[in-house]
Short mmCIF file of C-alpha atoms in Angstrom, two decimals:
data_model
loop_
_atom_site.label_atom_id
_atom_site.label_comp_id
_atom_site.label_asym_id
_atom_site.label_seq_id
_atom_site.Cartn_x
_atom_site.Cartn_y
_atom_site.Cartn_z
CA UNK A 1 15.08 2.75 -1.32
CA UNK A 2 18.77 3.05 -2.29
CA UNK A 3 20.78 5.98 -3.01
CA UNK A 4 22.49 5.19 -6.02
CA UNK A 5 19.41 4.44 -8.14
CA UNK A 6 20.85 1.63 -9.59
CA UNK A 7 18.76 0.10 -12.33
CA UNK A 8 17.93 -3.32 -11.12
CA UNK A 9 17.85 -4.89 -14.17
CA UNK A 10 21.67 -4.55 -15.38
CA UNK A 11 23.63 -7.26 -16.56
CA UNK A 12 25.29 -7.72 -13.52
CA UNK A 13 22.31 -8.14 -11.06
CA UNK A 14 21.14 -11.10 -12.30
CA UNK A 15 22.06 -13.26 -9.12
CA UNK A 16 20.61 -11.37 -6.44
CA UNK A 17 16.79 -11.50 -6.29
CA UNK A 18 15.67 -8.25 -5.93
CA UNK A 19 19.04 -6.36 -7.79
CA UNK A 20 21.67 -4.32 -5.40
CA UNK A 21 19.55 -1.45 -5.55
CA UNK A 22 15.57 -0.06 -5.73
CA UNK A 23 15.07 0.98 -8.91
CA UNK A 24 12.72 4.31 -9.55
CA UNK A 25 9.17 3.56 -8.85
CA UNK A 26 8.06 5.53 -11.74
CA UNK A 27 10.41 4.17 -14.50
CA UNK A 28 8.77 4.98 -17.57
CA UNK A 29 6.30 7.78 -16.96
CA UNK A 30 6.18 11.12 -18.14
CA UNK A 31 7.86 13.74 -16.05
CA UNK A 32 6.12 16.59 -16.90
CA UNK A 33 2.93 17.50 -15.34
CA UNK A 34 0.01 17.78 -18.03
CA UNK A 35 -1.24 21.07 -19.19
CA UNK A 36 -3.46 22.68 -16.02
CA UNK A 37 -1.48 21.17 -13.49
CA UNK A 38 -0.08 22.55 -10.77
CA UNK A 39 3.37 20.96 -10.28
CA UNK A 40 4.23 22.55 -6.80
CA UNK A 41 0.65 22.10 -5.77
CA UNK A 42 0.86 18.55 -6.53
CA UNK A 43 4.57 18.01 -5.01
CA UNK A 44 3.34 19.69 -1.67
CA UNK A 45 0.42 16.56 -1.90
CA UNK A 46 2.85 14.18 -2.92
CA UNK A 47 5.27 14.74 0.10
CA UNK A 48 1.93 15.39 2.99
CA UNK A 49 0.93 11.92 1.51
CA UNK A 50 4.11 10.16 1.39
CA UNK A 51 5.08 11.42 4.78
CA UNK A 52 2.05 10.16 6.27
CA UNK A 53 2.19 6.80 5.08
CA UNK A 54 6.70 6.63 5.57
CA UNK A 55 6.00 7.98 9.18
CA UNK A 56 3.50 5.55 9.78
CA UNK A 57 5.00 2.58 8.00
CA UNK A 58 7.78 2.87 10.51
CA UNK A 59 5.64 2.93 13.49
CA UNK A 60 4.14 -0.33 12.25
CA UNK A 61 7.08 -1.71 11.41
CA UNK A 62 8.08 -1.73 15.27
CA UNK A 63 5.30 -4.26 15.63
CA UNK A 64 7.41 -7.15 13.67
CA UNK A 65 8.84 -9.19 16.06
CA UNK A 66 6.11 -8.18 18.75
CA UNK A 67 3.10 -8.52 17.73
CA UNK A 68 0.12 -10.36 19.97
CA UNK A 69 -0.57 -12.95 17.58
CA UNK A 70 1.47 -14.25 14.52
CA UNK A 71 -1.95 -13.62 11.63
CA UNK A 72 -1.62 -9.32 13.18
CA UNK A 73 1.99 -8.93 12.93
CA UNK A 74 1.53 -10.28 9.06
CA UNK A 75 -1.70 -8.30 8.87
CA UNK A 76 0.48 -4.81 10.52
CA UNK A 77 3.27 -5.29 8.39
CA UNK A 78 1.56 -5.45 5.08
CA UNK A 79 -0.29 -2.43 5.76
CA UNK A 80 2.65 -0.88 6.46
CA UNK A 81 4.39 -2.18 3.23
CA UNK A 82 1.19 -0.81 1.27
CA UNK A 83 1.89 2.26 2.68
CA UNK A 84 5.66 2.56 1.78
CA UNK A 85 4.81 1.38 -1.73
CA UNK A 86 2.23 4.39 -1.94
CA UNK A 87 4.91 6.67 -0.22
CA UNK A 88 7.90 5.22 -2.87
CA UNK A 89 5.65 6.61 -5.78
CA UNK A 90 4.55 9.94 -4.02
CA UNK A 91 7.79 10.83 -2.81
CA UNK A 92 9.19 9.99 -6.95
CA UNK A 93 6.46 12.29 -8.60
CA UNK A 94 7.26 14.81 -6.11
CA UNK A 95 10.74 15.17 -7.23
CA UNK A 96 9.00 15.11 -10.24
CA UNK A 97 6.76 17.84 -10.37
CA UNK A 98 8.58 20.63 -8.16
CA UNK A 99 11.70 21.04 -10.48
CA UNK A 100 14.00 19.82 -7.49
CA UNK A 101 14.74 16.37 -9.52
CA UNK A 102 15.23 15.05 -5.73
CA UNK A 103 14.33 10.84 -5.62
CA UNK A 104 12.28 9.65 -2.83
CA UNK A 105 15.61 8.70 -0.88
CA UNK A 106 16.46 12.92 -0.72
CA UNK A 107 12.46 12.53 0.72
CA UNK A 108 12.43 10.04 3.12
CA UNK A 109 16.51 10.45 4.50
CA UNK A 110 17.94 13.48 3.78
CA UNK A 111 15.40 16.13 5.45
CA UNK A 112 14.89 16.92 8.85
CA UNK A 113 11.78 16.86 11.23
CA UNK A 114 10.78 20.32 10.26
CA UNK A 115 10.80 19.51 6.54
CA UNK A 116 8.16 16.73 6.95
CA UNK A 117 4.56 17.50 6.67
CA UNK A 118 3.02 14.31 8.53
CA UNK A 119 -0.29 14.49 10.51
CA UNK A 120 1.13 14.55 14.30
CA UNK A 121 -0.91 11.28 14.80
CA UNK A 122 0.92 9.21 12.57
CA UNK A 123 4.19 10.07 14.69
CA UNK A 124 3.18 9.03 18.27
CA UNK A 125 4.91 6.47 19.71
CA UNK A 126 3.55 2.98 18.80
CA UNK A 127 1.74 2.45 22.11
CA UNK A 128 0.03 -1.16 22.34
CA UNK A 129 -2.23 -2.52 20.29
CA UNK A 130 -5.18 -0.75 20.88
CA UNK A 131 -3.92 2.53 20.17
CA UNK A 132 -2.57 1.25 16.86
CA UNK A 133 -5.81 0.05 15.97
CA UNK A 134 -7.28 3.47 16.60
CA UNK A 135 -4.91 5.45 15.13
CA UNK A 136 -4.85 2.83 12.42
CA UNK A 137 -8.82 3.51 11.99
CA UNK A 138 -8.55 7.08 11.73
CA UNK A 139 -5.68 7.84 9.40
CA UNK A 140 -7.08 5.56 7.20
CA UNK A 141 -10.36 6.95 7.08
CA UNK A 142 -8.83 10.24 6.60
CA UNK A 143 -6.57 8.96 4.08
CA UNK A 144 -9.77 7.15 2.39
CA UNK A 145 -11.45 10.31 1.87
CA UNK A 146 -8.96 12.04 0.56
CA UNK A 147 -7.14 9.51 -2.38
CA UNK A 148 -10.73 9.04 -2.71
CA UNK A 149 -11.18 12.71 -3.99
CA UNK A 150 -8.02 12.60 -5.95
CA UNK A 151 -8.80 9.70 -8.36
CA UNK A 152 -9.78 12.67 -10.53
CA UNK A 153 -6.59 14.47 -10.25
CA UNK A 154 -5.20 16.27 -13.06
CA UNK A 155 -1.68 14.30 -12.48
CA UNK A 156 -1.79 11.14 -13.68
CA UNK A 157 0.24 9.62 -11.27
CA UNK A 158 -1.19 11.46 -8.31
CA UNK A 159 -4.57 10.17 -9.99
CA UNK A 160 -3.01 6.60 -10.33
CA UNK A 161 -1.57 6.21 -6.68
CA UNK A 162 -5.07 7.52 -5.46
CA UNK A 163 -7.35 5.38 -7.61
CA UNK A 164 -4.89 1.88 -6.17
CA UNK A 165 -4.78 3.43 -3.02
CA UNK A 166 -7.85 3.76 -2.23
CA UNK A 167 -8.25 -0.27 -2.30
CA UNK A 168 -5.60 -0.78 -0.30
CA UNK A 169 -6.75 1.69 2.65
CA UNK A 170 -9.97 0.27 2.54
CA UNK A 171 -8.43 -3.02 3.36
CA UNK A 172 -6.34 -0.88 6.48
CA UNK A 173 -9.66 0.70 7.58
CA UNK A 174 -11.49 -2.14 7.52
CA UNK A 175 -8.86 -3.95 9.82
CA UNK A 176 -8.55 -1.28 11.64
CA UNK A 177 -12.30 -1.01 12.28
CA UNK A 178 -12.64 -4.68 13.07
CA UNK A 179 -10.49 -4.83 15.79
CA UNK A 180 -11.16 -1.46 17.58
CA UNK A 181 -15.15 -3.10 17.75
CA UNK A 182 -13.67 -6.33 19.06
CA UNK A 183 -11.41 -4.50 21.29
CA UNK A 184 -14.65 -2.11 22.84
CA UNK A 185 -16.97 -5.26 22.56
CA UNK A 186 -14.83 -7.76 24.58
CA UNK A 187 -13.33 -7.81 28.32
CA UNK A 188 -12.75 -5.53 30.88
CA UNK A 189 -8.95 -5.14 29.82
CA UNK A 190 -9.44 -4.71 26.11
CA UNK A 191 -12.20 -1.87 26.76
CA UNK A 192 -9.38 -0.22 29.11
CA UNK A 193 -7.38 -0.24 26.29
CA UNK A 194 -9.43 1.01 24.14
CA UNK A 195 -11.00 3.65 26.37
CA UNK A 196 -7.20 5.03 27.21
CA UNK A 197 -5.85 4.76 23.28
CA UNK A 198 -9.22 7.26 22.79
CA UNK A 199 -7.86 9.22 25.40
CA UNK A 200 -4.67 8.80 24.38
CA UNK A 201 -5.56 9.99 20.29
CA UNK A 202 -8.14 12.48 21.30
CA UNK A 203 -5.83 15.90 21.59
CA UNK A 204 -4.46 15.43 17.91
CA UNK A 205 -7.48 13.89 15.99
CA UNK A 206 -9.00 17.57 15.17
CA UNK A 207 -5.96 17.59 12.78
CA UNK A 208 -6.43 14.46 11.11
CA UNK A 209 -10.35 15.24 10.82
CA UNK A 210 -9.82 18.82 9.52
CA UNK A 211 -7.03 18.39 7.33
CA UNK A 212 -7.23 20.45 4.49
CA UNK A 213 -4.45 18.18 2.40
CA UNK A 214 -6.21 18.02 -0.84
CA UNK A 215 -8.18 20.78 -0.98
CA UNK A 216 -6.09 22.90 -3.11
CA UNK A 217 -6.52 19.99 -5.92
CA UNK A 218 -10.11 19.89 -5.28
CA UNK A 219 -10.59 17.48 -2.54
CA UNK A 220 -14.05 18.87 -1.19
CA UNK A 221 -13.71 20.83 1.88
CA UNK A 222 -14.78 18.74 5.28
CA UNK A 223 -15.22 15.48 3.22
CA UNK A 224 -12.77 14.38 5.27
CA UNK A 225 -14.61 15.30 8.72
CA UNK A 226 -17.92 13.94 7.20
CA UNK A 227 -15.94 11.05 6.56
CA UNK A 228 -14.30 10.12 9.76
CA UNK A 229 -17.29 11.02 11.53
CA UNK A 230 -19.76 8.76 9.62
CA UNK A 231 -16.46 6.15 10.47
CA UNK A 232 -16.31 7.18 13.61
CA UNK A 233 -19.82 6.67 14.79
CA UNK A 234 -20.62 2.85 13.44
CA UNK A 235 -17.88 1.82 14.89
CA UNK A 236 -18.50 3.22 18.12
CA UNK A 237 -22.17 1.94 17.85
CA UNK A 238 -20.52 -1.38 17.14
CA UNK A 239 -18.37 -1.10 20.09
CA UNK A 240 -20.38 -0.21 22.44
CA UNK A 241 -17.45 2.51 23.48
CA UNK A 242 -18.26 6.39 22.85
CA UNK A 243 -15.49 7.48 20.62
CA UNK A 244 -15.65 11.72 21.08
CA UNK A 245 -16.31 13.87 18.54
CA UNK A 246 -12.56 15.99 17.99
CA UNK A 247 -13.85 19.79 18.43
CA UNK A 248 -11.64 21.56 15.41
CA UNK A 249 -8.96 23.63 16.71
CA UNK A 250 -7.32 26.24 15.21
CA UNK A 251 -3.05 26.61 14.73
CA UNK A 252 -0.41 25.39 12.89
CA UNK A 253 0.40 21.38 13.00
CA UNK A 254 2.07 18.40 10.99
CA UNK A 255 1.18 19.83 8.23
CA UNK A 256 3.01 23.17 8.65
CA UNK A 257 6.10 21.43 9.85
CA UNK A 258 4.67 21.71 13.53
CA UNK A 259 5.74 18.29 15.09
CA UNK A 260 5.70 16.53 18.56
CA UNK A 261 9.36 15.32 19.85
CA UNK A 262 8.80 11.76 18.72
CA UNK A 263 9.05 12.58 15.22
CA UNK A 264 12.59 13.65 15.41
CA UNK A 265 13.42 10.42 17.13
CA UNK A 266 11.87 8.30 15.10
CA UNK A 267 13.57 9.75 11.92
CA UNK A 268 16.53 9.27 13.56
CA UNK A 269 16.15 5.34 13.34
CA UNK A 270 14.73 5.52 10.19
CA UNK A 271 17.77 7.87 8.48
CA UNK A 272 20.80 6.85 10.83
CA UNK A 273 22.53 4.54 8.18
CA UNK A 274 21.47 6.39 5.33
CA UNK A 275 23.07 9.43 6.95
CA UNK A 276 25.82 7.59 8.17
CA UNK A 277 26.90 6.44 5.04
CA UNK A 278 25.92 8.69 2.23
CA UNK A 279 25.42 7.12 -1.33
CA UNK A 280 26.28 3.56 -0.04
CA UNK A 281 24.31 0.67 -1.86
CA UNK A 282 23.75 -2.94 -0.82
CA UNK B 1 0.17 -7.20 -33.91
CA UNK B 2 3.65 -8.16 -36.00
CA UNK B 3 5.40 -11.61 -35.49
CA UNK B 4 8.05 -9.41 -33.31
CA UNK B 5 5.02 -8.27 -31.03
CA UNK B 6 3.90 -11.79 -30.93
CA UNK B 7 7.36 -13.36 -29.87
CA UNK B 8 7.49 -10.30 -27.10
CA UNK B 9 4.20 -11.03 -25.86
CA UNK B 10 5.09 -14.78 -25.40
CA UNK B 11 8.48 -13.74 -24.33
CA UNK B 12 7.56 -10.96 -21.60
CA UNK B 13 4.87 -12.57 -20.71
CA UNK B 14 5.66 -16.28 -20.30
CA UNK B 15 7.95 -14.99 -17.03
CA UNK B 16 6.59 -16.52 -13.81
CA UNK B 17 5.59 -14.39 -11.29
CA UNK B 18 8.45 -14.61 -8.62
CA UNK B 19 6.36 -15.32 -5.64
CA UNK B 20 3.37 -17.05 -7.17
CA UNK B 21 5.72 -18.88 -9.81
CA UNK B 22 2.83 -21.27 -10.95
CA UNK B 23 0.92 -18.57 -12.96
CA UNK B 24 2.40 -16.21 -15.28
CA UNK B 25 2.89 -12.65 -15.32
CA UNK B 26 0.78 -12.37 -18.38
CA UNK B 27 -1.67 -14.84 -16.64
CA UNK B 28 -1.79 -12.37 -13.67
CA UNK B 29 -2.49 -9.49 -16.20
CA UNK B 30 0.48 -7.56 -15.59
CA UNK B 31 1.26 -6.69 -19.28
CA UNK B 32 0.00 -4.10 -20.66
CA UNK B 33 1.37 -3.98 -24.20
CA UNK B 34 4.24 -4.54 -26.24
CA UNK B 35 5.70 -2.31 -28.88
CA UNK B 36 7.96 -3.29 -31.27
CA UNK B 37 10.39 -0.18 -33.83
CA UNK B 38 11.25 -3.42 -36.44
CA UNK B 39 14.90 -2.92 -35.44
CA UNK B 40 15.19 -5.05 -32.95
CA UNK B 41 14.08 -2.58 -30.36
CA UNK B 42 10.97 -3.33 -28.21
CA UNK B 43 9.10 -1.54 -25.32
CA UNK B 44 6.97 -3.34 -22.73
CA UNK B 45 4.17 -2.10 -20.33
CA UNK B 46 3.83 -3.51 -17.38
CA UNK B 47 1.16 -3.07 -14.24
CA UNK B 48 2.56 -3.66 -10.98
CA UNK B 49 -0.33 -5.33 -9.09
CA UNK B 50 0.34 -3.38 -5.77
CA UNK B 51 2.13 -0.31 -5.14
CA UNK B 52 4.04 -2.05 -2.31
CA UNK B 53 4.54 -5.62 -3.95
CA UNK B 54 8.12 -6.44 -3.63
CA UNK B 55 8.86 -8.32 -6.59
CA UNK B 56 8.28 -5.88 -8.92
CA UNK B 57 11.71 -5.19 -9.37
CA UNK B 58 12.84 -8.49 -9.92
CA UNK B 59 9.96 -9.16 -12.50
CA UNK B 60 11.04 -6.00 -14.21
CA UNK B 61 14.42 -7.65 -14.53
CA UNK B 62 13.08 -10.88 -15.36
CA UNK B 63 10.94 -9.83 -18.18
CA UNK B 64 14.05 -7.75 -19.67
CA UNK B 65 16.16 -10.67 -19.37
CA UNK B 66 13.13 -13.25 -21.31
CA UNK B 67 13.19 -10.65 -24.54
CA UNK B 68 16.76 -10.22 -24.25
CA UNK B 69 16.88 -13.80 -24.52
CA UNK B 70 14.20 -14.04 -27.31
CA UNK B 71 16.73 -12.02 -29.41
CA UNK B 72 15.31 -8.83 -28.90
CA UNK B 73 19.01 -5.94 -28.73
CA UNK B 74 16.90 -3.07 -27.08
CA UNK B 75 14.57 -3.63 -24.11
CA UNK B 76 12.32 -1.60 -22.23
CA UNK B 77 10.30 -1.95 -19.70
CA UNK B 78 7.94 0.50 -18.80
CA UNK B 79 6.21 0.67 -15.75
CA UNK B 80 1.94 1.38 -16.05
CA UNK B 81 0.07 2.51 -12.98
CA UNK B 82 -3.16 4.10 -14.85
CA UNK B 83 -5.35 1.99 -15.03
CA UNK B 84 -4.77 0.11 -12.12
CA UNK B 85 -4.19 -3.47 -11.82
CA UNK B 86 -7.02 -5.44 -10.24
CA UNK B 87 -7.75 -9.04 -9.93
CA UNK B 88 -9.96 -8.84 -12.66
CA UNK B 89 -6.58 -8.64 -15.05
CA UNK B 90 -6.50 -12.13 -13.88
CA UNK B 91 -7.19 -14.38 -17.00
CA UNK B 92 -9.27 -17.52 -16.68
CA UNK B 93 -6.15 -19.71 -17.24
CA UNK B 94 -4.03 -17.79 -14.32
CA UNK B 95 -7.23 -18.76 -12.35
CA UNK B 96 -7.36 -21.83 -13.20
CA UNK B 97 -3.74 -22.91 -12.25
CA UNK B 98 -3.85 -20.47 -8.95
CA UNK B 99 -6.97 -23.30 -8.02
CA UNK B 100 -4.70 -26.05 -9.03
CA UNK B 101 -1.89 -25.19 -7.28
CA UNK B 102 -4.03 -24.82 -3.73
CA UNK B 103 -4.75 -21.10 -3.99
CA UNK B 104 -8.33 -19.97 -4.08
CA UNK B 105 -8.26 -17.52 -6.61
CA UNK B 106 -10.10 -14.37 -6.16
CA UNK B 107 -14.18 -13.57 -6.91
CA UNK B 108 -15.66 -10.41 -8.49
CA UNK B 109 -13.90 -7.69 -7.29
CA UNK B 110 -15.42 -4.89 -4.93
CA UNK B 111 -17.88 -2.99 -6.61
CA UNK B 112 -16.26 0.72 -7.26
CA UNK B 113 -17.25 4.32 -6.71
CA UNK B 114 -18.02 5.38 -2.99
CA UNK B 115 -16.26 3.47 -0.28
CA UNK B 116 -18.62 1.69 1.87
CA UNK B 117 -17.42 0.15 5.23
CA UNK B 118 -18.66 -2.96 6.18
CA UNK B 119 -18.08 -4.02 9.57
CA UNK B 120 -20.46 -7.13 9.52
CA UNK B 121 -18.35 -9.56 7.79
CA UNK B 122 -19.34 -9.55 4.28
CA UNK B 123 -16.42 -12.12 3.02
CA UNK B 124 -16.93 -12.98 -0.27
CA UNK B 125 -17.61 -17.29 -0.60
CA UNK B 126 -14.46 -18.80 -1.14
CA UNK B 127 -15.08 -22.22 -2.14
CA UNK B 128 -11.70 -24.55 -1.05
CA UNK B 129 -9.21 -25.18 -3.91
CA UNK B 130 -8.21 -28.88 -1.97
CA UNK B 131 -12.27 -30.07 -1.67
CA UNK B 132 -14.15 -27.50 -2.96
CA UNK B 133 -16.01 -27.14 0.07
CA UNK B 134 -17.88 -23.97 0.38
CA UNK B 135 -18.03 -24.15 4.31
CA UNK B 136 -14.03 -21.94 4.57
CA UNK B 137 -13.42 -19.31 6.61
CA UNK B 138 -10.94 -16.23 6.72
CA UNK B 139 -7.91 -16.76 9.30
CA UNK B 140 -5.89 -13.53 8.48
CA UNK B 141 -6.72 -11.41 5.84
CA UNK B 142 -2.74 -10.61 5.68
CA UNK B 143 -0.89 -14.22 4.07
CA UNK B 144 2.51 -15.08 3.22
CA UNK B 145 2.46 -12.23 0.30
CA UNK B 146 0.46 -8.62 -0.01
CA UNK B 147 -1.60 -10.31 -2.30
CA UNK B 148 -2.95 -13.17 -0.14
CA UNK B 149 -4.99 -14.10 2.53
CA UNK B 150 -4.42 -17.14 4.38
CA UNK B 151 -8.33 -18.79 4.72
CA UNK B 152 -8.74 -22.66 6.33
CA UNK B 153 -11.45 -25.30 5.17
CA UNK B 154 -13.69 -26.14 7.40
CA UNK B 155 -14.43 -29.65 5.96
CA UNK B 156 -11.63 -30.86 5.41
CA UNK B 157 -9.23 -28.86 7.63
CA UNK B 158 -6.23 -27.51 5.44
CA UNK B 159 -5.65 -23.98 5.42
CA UNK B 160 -5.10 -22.29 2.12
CA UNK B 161 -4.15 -19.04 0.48
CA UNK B 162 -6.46 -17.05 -1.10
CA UNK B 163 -5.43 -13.96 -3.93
CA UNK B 164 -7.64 -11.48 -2.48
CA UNK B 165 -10.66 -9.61 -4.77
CA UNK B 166 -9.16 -5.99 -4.92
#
C-alpha cells in the first residue's frame, strides 16, 4: 500500500518489478453500489472485515524470522498475506461505497485505535505458537461463516472478496485446526500450551462467536456461533483437550471501537513511517 | 472475435506469469476477455488468481506493455474478481507444462457450497511430476509462492511444488 497511488504500469516503472507504488486493488470496477445496496452498510462491513484480517496480518507477520520450523513460518506468512490481499480490496470498496473516496492507505494508516472495528482477539499480542494456532482456528471459523453468508451480497465486490475468500480461510482454518489437534494430542508441554492459549483466548471469544458483523447484509443471525461451535467441538474431540464453550456476554467491544491497549501499540508499528512521512512513495 | 481481438488475446495473453514464468497467463486462465473500439483502443479483463498474490501488479504492467508492443495506442487493463479465479481456469496446456517443468499441477478442485472441515487428512493424490509415483506426501501446505505447496516423493525422494486445487 502506497500513498501516492501511483499506477504501476507507467512508462517509467518498467525496471522495477513490482512498479514504485501499489496500484488500486479494484482498478476497473464500478464504483457505484448497484440498485438496493446499502453503501454505508456495506463500507461499515468492508472496514470490520478489513480490520480484522490488517490487524491480524500484522500479528502474523511478527512470526517471520521466528517461527519453530521453516514449512510454519511460510505456512503463517501466507495466511497472513491472504489476509492483507482480502483487507487491500475491502478497505478500496469501502472508500468506495461510503462517499469518503478515502483508499485503503487513509484505512489502514491514517486512523487511530478508536476508528478500527477489529474483533479484540485478533489484536492480542502474538503469544507462542499455540495461542496463534487457536486464535488462528477461531477467527477463521468466524470469518468462514460469515464471507460464507456474503457470497450472495448485493455488492459485487463485497460478493467477490467473500466468494475467494472463503477458499482461502478454509485453507487458514484447516491449518489452524491441524495443529491445535496435534498440539492437544502430543506431549506434556504442547498440551500446556494449548491448555494456557485456551485460557489465555477464553475472556474475548464470546465476541468473536457472537459477532453480529454481517447481519445487517443478511448474514443469518448465530451462524456464526453454530459455526464455531460445530468447529470448536471436533477439534476438541480430536484433541483430546476440552475447549469451553464462550458464555455470550453482553457490552460494547472491537466492533464498537472498544479495544484492549495492544491495539494502539501495534498500530503504532504498523503506521509509524507512513505517519512519519506523509505521501512518501518507494 | 476481430483480427484486433485475436492479436490482443495472443498479445495479453502470451505474458508469462512472473513467478511461474513457464506457463502463461492465459494458460493460468487469468484473462477474461479482450475488447477491442477498431481505433486502436483495446480493454483487457483480467482475474487475479488470489486476492493476496503479489505479482499482480507487475502482470498488470506486463500485459499493458505486450499490447502496447503489439501496436495497440490505448490499453486497459481491467481488473475481474467475479467470478473468481480457480484452478479450474487452468487450461490443459498450462497443466501440461506446470508437470513438465516439476510442478504437480493441481486436481479437481474442492467441491463448493457448505464448508466442510476435514481434519483427517483428505489430501487429494498427487502423483510426482519427476517419476510419476503416486506414493508423495504433503511437507507444507505453504511453498515458495501463495499458490503452492511444497509436497516430496516418496519413491524417488525429490521434493516438488504443487499449484494447490482451490
Amino acid at each position: 500500500m502506497n500513498g501516492t497511488g501511483g499506477e504501476g504500469d507507467g512508462p517509467g516503472d518498467a525496471r522495477w518489478a513490482f512498479g514504485t507504488g501499489f496500484e488500486d486493488p479494484l482498478h476497473g470496477v464500478a464504483v457505484e453500489p448497484p440498485p438496493g445496496a446499502d453503501g454505508a452498510a456495506v463500507a461499515r462491513v468492508c472496514v470490520a472485515l478489513a480490520d480484522d484480517a490488517l490487524v491480524g496480518a500484522q500479528r502474523l507477520a511478527e512470526w517471520v524470522t521466528c517461527a519453530p520450523e521453516l514449512e510454519i513460518e511460510l505456512a503463517l506468512a501466507n495466511v497472513g498475506l491472504d489476509l492483507l490481499g482480502q483487507a487491500r480490496l475491502l478497505y478500496a470498496r469501502a472508500g468506495q461505497v461510503d462517499g469518503s473516496g478515502r483508499g485503503e492507505d487513509d484505512f489502514a494508516y491514517r486512523r487511530a485505535a478508536a476508528e478500527f472495528r477489529c474483533l479484540r482477539l485478533a489484536e492480542l499480542p502474538r503469544g507462542d505458537f499455540a495461542f496463534t494456532a487457536l486464535r488462528m482456528l477461531a477467527l477463521s471459523s468466524a470469518r468462514l461463516a460469515v464471507l460464507d453468508g456474503l457470497r450472495g451480497a448485493a455488492d459485487p465486490v463485497l460478493a467477490a472478496v467473500a466468494e475467494r475468500g472463503v477458499t482461502e480461510v478454509t485453507y487458514h482454518r484447516l491449518f489452524a485446526a491441524e495443529w491445535v489437534v496435534r498440539l492437544g494430542d502430543g506431549t506434556d508441554v504442547s498440551r500446556g500450551r494449548l491448555g494456557r492459549a485456551v485460557e489465555e483466548a477464553g475472556p474475548w471469544l464470546a465476541e468473536v462467536w457472537d459477532d453480529a458483523v454481517g447481519a445487517e447484509l443478511g448474514v443469518a443471525p448465530g451462524a456464526v456461533r453454530a459455526a464455531c461451535a460445530a468447529d470448536w467441538g471436533r477439534v476438541a474431540r480430536e484433541a483430546g483437550v476440552p475447549l469451553p464453550v464462550p458464555v455470550p456476554v453482553g457490552g460494547s467491544g472491537g466492533r464498537a471501537g472498544v479495544h484492549t491497549a495492544h491495539l494502539p501499540v501495534l498500530l503504532a508499528e504498523l503506521q509509524g513511517v507512513a505517519r512519519a512521512h506523509p505521501g512518501a512513495s518507494w | 472475435m476481430t483480427a484486433a481481438e485475436a492479436l490482443a488475446w495472443r498479445a495479453a495473453g502470451g505474458v508469462p506469469d512472473p513467478e511461474l514464468p513457464v506457463v502463461t497467463v492465459a494458460e493460468l486462465g487469468m484473462v477474461r476477455g479482450v475488447a477491442c473500439d477498431g481505433a486502436g483502443g483495446v480493454v483487457v479483463r483480467l482475474a487475479p488468481t488470489y486476492a493476496g498474490c503479489p505479482a499482480v501488479a507487475e502482470i498488470r504492467a506486463d500485459v499493458a506493455a505486450a499490447l502496447r508492443g503489439a501496436g495497440f495506442a490505448r490499453v486497459e487493463v481491467e481488473t475481474v474478481w467475479s467470478p473468481p479465479w480457480t484452478s479450474e481456469w487452468i487450461t490443459e496446456a498450462g497443466r501440461r507444462k506446470l508437470a513438465a517443468a516439476g510442478i504437480a499441477p493441481p486436481g479437481a478442485a474442492p467441491a463448493r457450497g457448505p464448508v466442510a472441515l476435514t481434519l483427517s487428512a483428505t489430501r487429494p493424490a498427487v502423483p510426482c511430476p519427476r517419476c510419476g509415483a503416486r506414493g508423495t506426501e504433503e511437507v507444507s501446505r505453504s511453498g515458495g509462492t501463495l499458490c503452492t505447496a511444497l509436497w516430496r516423493c516418496r519413491a524417488c525422494r525429490e521434493p516438488f511444488a504443487h499449484l494447490r486445487e482451490v
